């Protein structure tokens, strides 16, 4: 358990690939006095990620890396993280898999949010698969990242009911609302004084 001192916030990088609604909620959370994190860097593999706009709006440094050559991208990201003294990475809709090399070379914690009740529905198209399987519930999970996809230790989960006429879109929307609350809660659980 890392103690939050109340004045020295943990320097954090958020990795995104798309819309960045989780990034936005994390930025808002980071600005609260009680929050143990301060977001110093936004990293994306996608130059056109809509979420990069939040970097402009909130004046946070952004860096884009082309993952065609993953090893080279990861090396350059590690050096950026060191330069900015980043100790926490929050993956927030980041759609690339980080290698064992990256995970072992980053000196800090890596968290991810996934839109299912892990260990169920790892990977992509989680909502579609949960509906097709006629699940009564789905939800979201925040977990530590390891080199195995969506498999690290679970920190916290939130269950969401799947209604009779649920569509992929309506379920995604409902779960996203919960994600925005769950990620900050997970961070508070990990870093606040017990
Ligand atoms: C979120 O639902 C997140 O859980 C999911 O992508 C969405 C990103 O939304 N992540 C994954 O599927 C990772 N495996 P956002 O860009 O609006 O935060």
PDB file of C-alpha atoms and ligand atoms in Angstrom:
ATOM      1  CA  UNK A   1       0.000   0.000   0.000  1.00  0.00           C
ATOM      2  CA  UNK A   2       1.456   3.356  -1.052  1.00  0.00           C
ATOM      3  CA  UNK A   3       0.484   6.228   1.198  1.00  0.00           C
ATOM      4  CA  UNK A   4      -0.766   9.445  -0.318  1.00  0.00           C
ATOM      5  CA  UNK A   5       0.777  12.395   1.476  1.00  0.00           C
ATOM      6  CA  UNK A   6      -1.862  14.861   0.351  1.00  0.00           C
ATOM      7  CA  UNK A   7       0.653  17.228  -1.281  1.00  0.00           C
ATOM      8  CA  UNK A   8       2.897  15.010  -3.419  1.00  0.00           C
ATOM      9  CA  UNK A   9       0.650  13.421  -6.000  1.00  0.00           C
ATOM     10  CA  UNK A  10       1.679  10.366  -8.003  1.00  0.00           C
ATOM     11  CA  UNK A  11       2.755  11.376 -11.495  1.00  0.00           C
ATOM     12  CA  UNK A  12       0.487   9.504 -13.870  1.00  0.00           C
ATOM     13  CA  UNK A  13       0.291   8.820 -17.603  1.00  0.00           C
ATOM     14  CA  UNK A  14      -2.980   7.845 -19.287  1.00  0.00           C
ATOM     15  CA  UNK A  15      -2.828   5.749 -22.469  1.00  0.00           C
ATOM     16  CA  UNK A  16      -5.710   6.062 -24.943  1.00  0.00           C
ATOM     17  CA  UNK A  17      -6.629   4.984 -28.466  1.00  0.00           C
ATOM     18  CA  UNK A  18     -10.059   6.568 -29.024  1.00  0.00           C
ATOM     19  CA  UNK A  19     -12.749   8.752 -27.470  1.00  0.00           C
ATOM     20  CA  UNK A  20     -11.077   9.237 -24.113  1.00  0.00           C
ATOM     21  CA  UNK A  21     -14.168   9.498 -21.917  1.00  0.00           C
ATOM     22  CA  UNK A  22     -12.324   7.582 -19.185  1.00  0.00           C
ATOM     23  CA  UNK A  23      -9.374   9.934 -19.638  1.00  0.00           C
ATOM     24  CA  UNK A  24     -11.700  12.892 -19.089  1.00  0.00           C
ATOM     25  CA  UNK A  25     -13.151  11.379 -15.924  1.00  0.00           C
ATOM     26  CA  UNK A  26      -9.624  10.607 -14.628  1.00  0.00           C
ATOM     27  CA  UNK A  27      -8.486  14.172 -15.312  1.00  0.00           C
ATOM     28  CA  UNK A  28     -11.483  15.546 -13.395  1.00  0.00           C
ATOM     29  CA  UNK A  29     -10.791  13.134 -10.540  1.00  0.00           C
ATOM     30  CA  UNK A  30      -7.077  14.045 -10.480  1.00  0.00           C
ATOM     31  CA  UNK A  31      -7.982  17.674  -9.847  1.00  0.00           C
ATOM     32  CA  UNK A  32      -9.798  16.882  -6.595  1.00  0.00           C
ATOM     33  CA  UNK A  33      -7.816  17.626  -3.449  1.00  0.00           C
ATOM     34  CA  UNK A  34      -8.336  14.079  -2.167  1.00  0.00           C
ATOM     35  CA  UNK A  35      -7.029  12.499  -5.377  1.00  0.00           C
ATOM     36  CA  UNK A  36      -3.633  10.780  -5.028  1.00  0.00           C
ATOM     37  CA  UNK A  37      -2.748  11.265  -8.716  1.00  0.00           C
ATOM     38  CA  UNK A  38      -1.730  14.059 -11.007  1.00  0.00           C
ATOM     39  CA  UNK A  39      -1.929  13.430 -14.760  1.00  0.00           C
ATOM     40  CA  UNK A  40       1.253  14.613 -16.450  1.00  0.00           C
ATOM     41  CA  UNK A  41       1.167  12.805 -19.783  1.00  0.00           C
ATOM     42  CA  UNK A  42      -1.286  11.422 -22.332  1.00  0.00           C
ATOM     43  CA  UNK A  43       0.005   8.714 -24.649  1.00  0.00           C
ATOM     44  CA  UNK A  44      -1.757   7.437 -27.754  1.00  0.00           C
ATOM     45  CA  UNK A  45      -1.037   4.996 -30.558  1.00  0.00           C
ATOM     46  CA  UNK A  46      -3.567   6.870 -32.701  1.00  0.00           C
ATOM     47  CA  UNK A  47      -2.920  10.339 -34.056  1.00  0.00           C
ATOM     48  CA  UNK A  48      -6.654  10.787 -34.643  1.00  0.00           C
ATOM     49  CA  UNK A  49      -7.831   9.706 -31.177  1.00  0.00           C
ATOM     50  CA  UNK A  50     -10.621  12.096 -30.187  1.00  0.00           C
ATOM     51  CA  UNK A  51      -9.456  11.940 -26.589  1.00  0.00           C
ATOM     52  CA  UNK A  52      -6.253  13.805 -27.472  1.00  0.00           C
ATOM     53  CA  UNK A  53      -8.378  16.975 -27.386  1.00  0.00           C
ATOM     54  CA  UNK A  54      -8.505  16.668 -23.607  1.00  0.00           C
ATOM     55  CA  UNK A  55      -4.774  17.287 -23.658  1.00  0.00           C
ATOM     56  CA  UNK A  56      -5.438  20.671 -25.265  1.00  0.00           C
ATOM     57  CA  UNK A  57      -8.382  21.504 -23.033  1.00  0.00           C
ATOM     58  CA  UNK A  58      -6.620  20.624 -19.762  1.00  0.00           C
ATOM     59  CA  UNK A  59      -3.095  21.577 -20.901  1.00  0.00           C
ATOM     60  CA  UNK A  60      -1.573  18.145 -20.435  1.00  0.00           C
ATOM     61  CA  UNK A  61       1.405  17.018 -22.529  1.00  0.00           C
ATOM     62  CA  UNK A  62       0.472  14.545 -25.313  1.00  0.00           C
ATOM     63  CA  UNK A  63       2.691  12.110 -27.196  1.00  0.00           C
ATOM     64  CA  UNK A  64       1.728   9.891 -30.121  1.00  0.00           C
ATOM     65  CA  UNK A  65       3.619   6.709 -30.980  1.00  0.00           C
ATOM     66  CA  UNK A  66       3.242   4.544 -34.060  1.00  0.00           C
ATOM     67  CA  UNK A  67       2.962   0.910 -32.993  1.00  0.00           C
ATOM     68  CA  UNK A  68       3.833  -0.599 -36.391  1.00  0.00           C
ATOM     69  CA  UNK A  69       7.181  -1.298 -34.775  1.00  0.00           C
ATOM     70  CA  UNK A  70       6.046  -2.102 -31.248  1.00  0.00           C
ATOM     71  CA  UNK A  71       9.500  -2.572 -29.710  1.00  0.00           C
ATOM     72  CA  UNK A  72      10.702   0.782 -30.950  1.00  0.00           C
ATOM     73  CA  UNK A  73       7.479   2.519 -29.812  1.00  0.00           C
ATOM     74  CA  UNK A  74       7.730   0.931 -26.382  1.00  0.00           C
ATOM     75  CA  UNK A  75      11.379   1.937 -25.990  1.00  0.00           C
ATOM     76  CA  UNK A  76      10.530   5.543 -26.799  1.00  0.00           C
ATOM     77  CA  UNK A  77       7.539   5.505 -24.451  1.00  0.00           C
ATOM     78  CA  UNK A  78       9.668   4.117 -21.586  1.00  0.00           C
ATOM     79  CA  UNK A  79      12.107   6.968 -22.086  1.00  0.00           C
ATOM     80  CA  UNK A  80       9.259   9.531 -22.007  1.00  0.00           C
ATOM     81  CA  UNK A  81       7.901   7.970 -18.831  1.00  0.00           C
ATOM     82  CA  UNK A  82      11.325   8.188 -17.177  1.00  0.00           C
ATOM     83  CA  UNK A  83      11.797  11.772 -18.305  1.00  0.00           C
ATOM     84  CA  UNK A  84       8.444  12.754 -16.805  1.00  0.00           C
ATOM     85  CA  UNK A  85       8.998  10.695 -13.616  1.00  0.00           C
ATOM     86  CA  UNK A  86       5.805   8.733 -14.219  1.00  0.00           C
ATOM     87  CA  UNK A  87       5.033   6.163 -11.517  1.00  0.00           C
ATOM     88  CA  UNK A  88       1.518   5.113 -12.568  1.00  0.00           C
ATOM     89  CA  UNK A  89       0.068   4.227 -15.958  1.00  0.00           C
ATOM     90  CA  UNK A  90      -3.702   4.081 -16.452  1.00  0.00           C
ATOM     91  CA  UNK A  91      -4.721   2.314 -19.638  1.00  0.00           C
ATOM     92  CA  UNK A  92      -8.051   3.826 -20.652  1.00  0.00           C
ATOM     93  CA  UNK A  93      -9.353   2.396 -23.902  1.00  0.00           C
ATOM     94  CA  UNK A  94      -5.799   1.725 -25.089  1.00  0.00           C
ATOM     95  CA  UNK A  95      -6.202  -0.928 -27.759  1.00  0.00           C
ATOM     96  CA  UNK A  96      -2.613  -2.148 -28.093  1.00  0.00           C
ATOM     97  CA  UNK A  97      -1.125  -4.962 -26.056  1.00  0.00           C
ATOM     98  CA  UNK A  98       1.977  -3.972 -24.094  1.00  0.00           C
ATOM     99  CA  UNK A  99       4.829  -6.477 -24.198  1.00  0.00           C
ATOM    100  CA  UNK A 100       6.545  -8.196 -21.295  1.00  0.00           C
ATOM    101  CA  UNK A 101       9.581  -6.040 -22.173  1.00  0.00           C
ATOM    102  CA  UNK A 102       7.528  -2.877 -21.546  1.00  0.00           C
ATOM    103  CA  UNK A 103       5.912  -4.110 -18.358  1.00  0.00           C
ATOM    104  CA  UNK A 104       9.236  -5.243 -16.877  1.00  0.00           C
ATOM    105  CA  UNK A 105      11.011  -2.028 -17.851  1.00  0.00           C
ATOM    106  CA  UNK A 106       8.469   0.390 -16.434  1.00  0.00           C
ATOM    107  CA  UNK A 107       9.246   1.238 -12.864  1.00  0.00           C
ATOM    108  CA  UNK A 108       5.726   1.634 -11.463  1.00  0.00           C
ATOM    109  CA  UNK A 109       2.193   0.293 -11.467  1.00  0.00           C
ATOM    110  CA  UNK A 110       0.058  -0.267 -14.582  1.00  0.00           C
ATOM    111  CA  UNK A 111      -3.740  -0.394 -14.363  1.00  0.00           C
ATOM    112  CA  UNK A 112      -6.362  -1.158 -16.998  1.00  0.00           C
ATOM    113  CA  UNK A 113     -10.127  -0.810 -17.230  1.00  0.00           C
ATOM    114  CA  UNK A 114     -11.983  -3.490 -19.146  1.00  0.00           C
ATOM    115  CA  UNK A 115     -15.689  -3.487 -20.060  1.00  0.00           C
ATOM    116  CA  UNK A 116     -16.646  -6.913 -18.688  1.00  0.00           C
ATOM    117  CA  UNK A 117     -16.721  -8.840 -15.441  1.00  0.00           C
ATOM    118  CA  UNK A 118     -13.291 -10.420 -15.827  1.00  0.00           C
ATOM    119  CA  UNK A 119     -12.249 -13.219 -16.102  1.00  0.00           C
ATOM    120  CA  UNK A 120     -15.292 -13.382 -18.397  1.00  0.00           C
ATOM    121  CA  UNK A 121     -15.014 -11.860 -21.877  1.00  0.00           C
ATOM    122  CA  UNK A 122     -11.379 -10.895 -22.196  1.00  0.00           C
ATOM    123  CA  UNK A 123     -10.403  -9.155 -25.427  1.00  0.00           C
ATOM    124  CA  UNK A 124     -12.690  -7.408 -27.890  1.00  0.00           C
ATOM    125  CA  UNK A 125     -16.470  -7.231 -28.553  1.00  0.00           C
ATOM    126  CA  UNK A 126     -17.283  -7.898 -24.909  1.00  0.00           C
ATOM    127  CA  UNK A 127     -20.827  -6.464 -24.991  1.00  0.00           C
ATOM    128  CA  UNK A 128     -21.835  -8.355 -28.118  1.00  0.00           C
ATOM    129  CA  UNK A 129     -20.550 -11.633 -26.696  1.00  0.00           C
ATOM    130  CA  UNK A 130     -22.240 -11.113 -23.305  1.00  0.00           C
ATOM    131  CA  UNK A 131     -25.605 -10.408 -24.994  1.00  0.00           C
ATOM    132  CA  UNK A 132     -25.284 -13.386 -27.374  1.00  0.00           C
ATOM    133  CA  UNK A 133     -24.527 -15.648 -24.386  1.00  0.00           C
ATOM    134  CA  UNK A 134     -27.756 -14.359 -22.773  1.00  0.00           C
ATOM    135  CA  UNK A 135     -25.896 -13.208 -19.664  1.00  0.00           C
ATOM    136  CA  UNK A 136     -28.071 -11.515 -17.037  1.00  0.00           C
ATOM    137  CA  UNK A 137     -25.224  -9.246 -15.946  1.00  0.00           C
ATOM    138  CA  UNK A 138     -22.117  -7.691 -17.355  1.00  0.00           C
ATOM    139  CA  UNK A 139     -20.038  -4.833 -16.000  1.00  0.00           C
ATOM    140  CA  UNK A 140     -16.532  -3.464 -15.773  1.00  0.00           C
ATOM    141  CA  UNK A 141     -13.275  -4.325 -14.063  1.00  0.00           C
ATOM    142  CA  UNK A 142     -10.157  -2.408 -13.044  1.00  0.00           C
ATOM    143  CA  UNK A 143      -7.107  -4.662 -12.770  1.00  0.00           C
ATOM    144  CA  UNK A 144      -3.316  -4.634 -12.652  1.00  0.00           C
ATOM    145  CA  UNK A 145      -1.685  -5.221 -16.020  1.00  0.00           C
ATOM    146  CA  UNK A 146       0.553  -8.204 -16.648  1.00  0.00           C
ATOM    147  CA  UNK A 147       1.925  -9.514 -19.920  1.00  0.00           C
ATOM    148  CA  UNK A 148      -1.119 -11.816 -20.243  1.00  0.00           C
ATOM    149  CA  UNK A 149      -4.138 -10.078 -21.830  1.00  0.00           C
ATOM    150  CA  UNK A 150      -6.774  -8.859 -19.319  1.00  0.00           C
ATOM    151  CA  UNK A 151      -5.454 -11.294 -16.699  1.00  0.00           C
ATOM    152  CA  UNK A 152      -3.739  -9.339 -13.895  1.00  0.00           C
ATOM    153  CA  UNK A 153      -5.010  -9.133 -10.321  1.00  0.00           C
ATOM    154  CA  UNK A 154      -8.492  -7.638 -10.093  1.00  0.00           C
ATOM    155  CA  UNK A 155      -8.786  -4.486  -7.991  1.00  0.00           C
ATOM    156  CA  UNK A 156     -12.507  -3.732  -8.236  1.00  0.00           C
ATOM    157  CA  UNK A 157     -15.565  -4.584 -10.335  1.00  0.00           C
ATOM    158  CA  UNK A 158     -19.037  -3.164 -10.908  1.00  0.00           C
ATOM    159  CA  UNK A 159     -21.961  -5.290 -12.041  1.00  0.00           C
ATOM    160  CA  UNK A 160     -24.493  -3.921 -14.562  1.00  0.00           C
ATOM    161  CA  UNK A 161     -27.813  -5.597 -15.414  1.00  0.00           C
ATOM    162  CA  UNK A 162     -28.435  -6.668 -19.001  1.00  0.00           C
ATOM    163  CA  UNK A 163     -32.074  -5.954 -19.859  1.00  0.00           C
ATOM    164  CA  UNK A 164     -34.260  -8.037 -22.204  1.00  0.00           C
ATOM    165  CA  UNK A 165     -33.977  -5.746 -25.187  1.00  0.00           C
ATOM    166  CA  UNK A 166     -30.425  -4.651 -24.521  1.00  0.00           C
ATOM    167  CA  UNK A 167     -28.300  -3.767 -27.550  1.00  0.00           C
ATOM    168  CA  UNK A 168     -24.549  -3.649 -27.796  1.00  0.00           C
ATOM    169  CA  UNK A 169     -24.765   0.137 -27.923  1.00  0.00           C
ATOM    170  CA  UNK A 170     -27.107   0.569 -24.946  1.00  0.00           C
ATOM    171  CA  UNK A 171     -25.027  -1.810 -22.821  1.00  0.00           C
ATOM    172  CA  UNK A 172     -21.771  -0.072 -23.753  1.00  0.00           C
ATOM    173  CA  UNK A 173     -23.307   3.254 -22.726  1.00  0.00           C
ATOM    174  CA  UNK A 174     -24.540   1.938 -19.362  1.00  0.00           C
ATOM    175  CA  UNK A 175     -21.207   0.296 -18.580  1.00  0.00           C
ATOM    176  CA  UNK A 176     -19.201   3.373 -19.590  1.00  0.00           C
ATOM    177  CA  UNK A 177     -21.099   5.456 -17.022  1.00  0.00           C
ATOM    178  CA  UNK A 178     -19.996   2.971 -14.361  1.00  0.00           C
ATOM    179  CA  UNK A 179     -16.415   2.905 -15.688  1.00  0.00           C
ATOM    180  CA  UNK A 180     -16.124   6.636 -15.070  1.00  0.00           C
ATOM    181  CA  UNK A 181     -16.860   6.065 -11.383  1.00  0.00           C
ATOM    182  CA  UNK A 182     -15.000   2.787 -10.991  1.00  0.00           C
ATOM    183  CA  UNK A 183     -11.540   3.881 -12.209  1.00  0.00           C
ATOM    184  CA  UNK A 184     -11.206   6.711  -9.644  1.00  0.00           C
ATOM    185  CA  UNK A 185     -12.532   4.376  -6.944  1.00  0.00           C
ATOM    186  CA  UNK A 186      -9.882   1.761  -7.806  1.00  0.00           C
ATOM    187  CA  UNK A 187      -7.144   4.399  -7.610  1.00  0.00           C
ATOM    188  CA  UNK A 188      -8.418   5.601  -4.241  1.00  0.00           C
ATOM    189  CA  UNK A 189      -8.408   1.989  -3.000  1.00  0.00           C
ATOM    190  CA  UNK A 190      -4.818   1.400  -4.074  1.00  0.00           C
ATOM    191  CA  UNK A 191      -3.196   4.626  -2.993  1.00  0.00           C
ATOM    192  CA  UNK A 192      -5.091   6.056  -0.068  1.00  0.00           C
ATOM    193  CA  UNK A 193      -4.079   5.621   3.537  1.00  0.00           C
ATOM    194  CA  UNK A 194      -5.789   2.521   4.941  1.00  0.00           C
TER     195      UNK A 194
HETATM  196  C1  LIG B   1     -14.027   1.616 -22.546  1.00  0.00           C
HETATM  197  O1  LIG B   1     -15.268   0.954 -22.490  1.00  0.00           O
HETATM  198  C2  LIG B   1     -12.924   0.709 -22.039  1.00  0.00           C
HETATM  199  O2  LIG B   1     -13.306  -0.114 -20.979  1.00  0.00           O
HETATM  200  C3  LIG B   1     -12.646  -0.111 -23.270  1.00  0.00           C
HETATM  201  O3  LIG B   1     -12.707   0.804 -24.336  1.00  0.00           O
HETATM  202  C4  LIG B   1     -13.611   1.866 -23.993  1.00  0.00           C
HETATM  203  C5  LIG B   1     -12.884   3.177 -24.160  1.00  0.00           C
HETATM  204  O4  LIG B   1     -13.750   4.261 -23.996  1.00  0.00           O
HETATM  205  N1  LIG B   1     -11.382  -0.761 -23.178  1.00  0.00           N
HETATM  206  C6  LIG B   1     -11.119  -1.936 -23.712  1.00  0.00           C
HETATM  207  O5  LIG B   1     -11.934  -2.574 -24.361  1.00  0.00           O
HETATM  208  C7  LIG B   1      -9.707  -2.427 -23.492  1.00  0.00           C
HETATM  209  N2  LIG B   1      -9.643  -3.826 -23.661  1.00  0.00           N
HETATM  210  P1  LIG B   1     -13.171   5.739 -23.784  1.00  0.00           P
HETATM  211  O6  LIG B   1     -12.132   5.974 -24.865  1.00  0.00           O
HETATM  212  O7  LIG B   1     -14.361   6.625 -23.965  1.00  0.00           O
HETATM  213  O8  LIG B   1     -12.587   5.813 -22.407  1.00  0.00           O
END
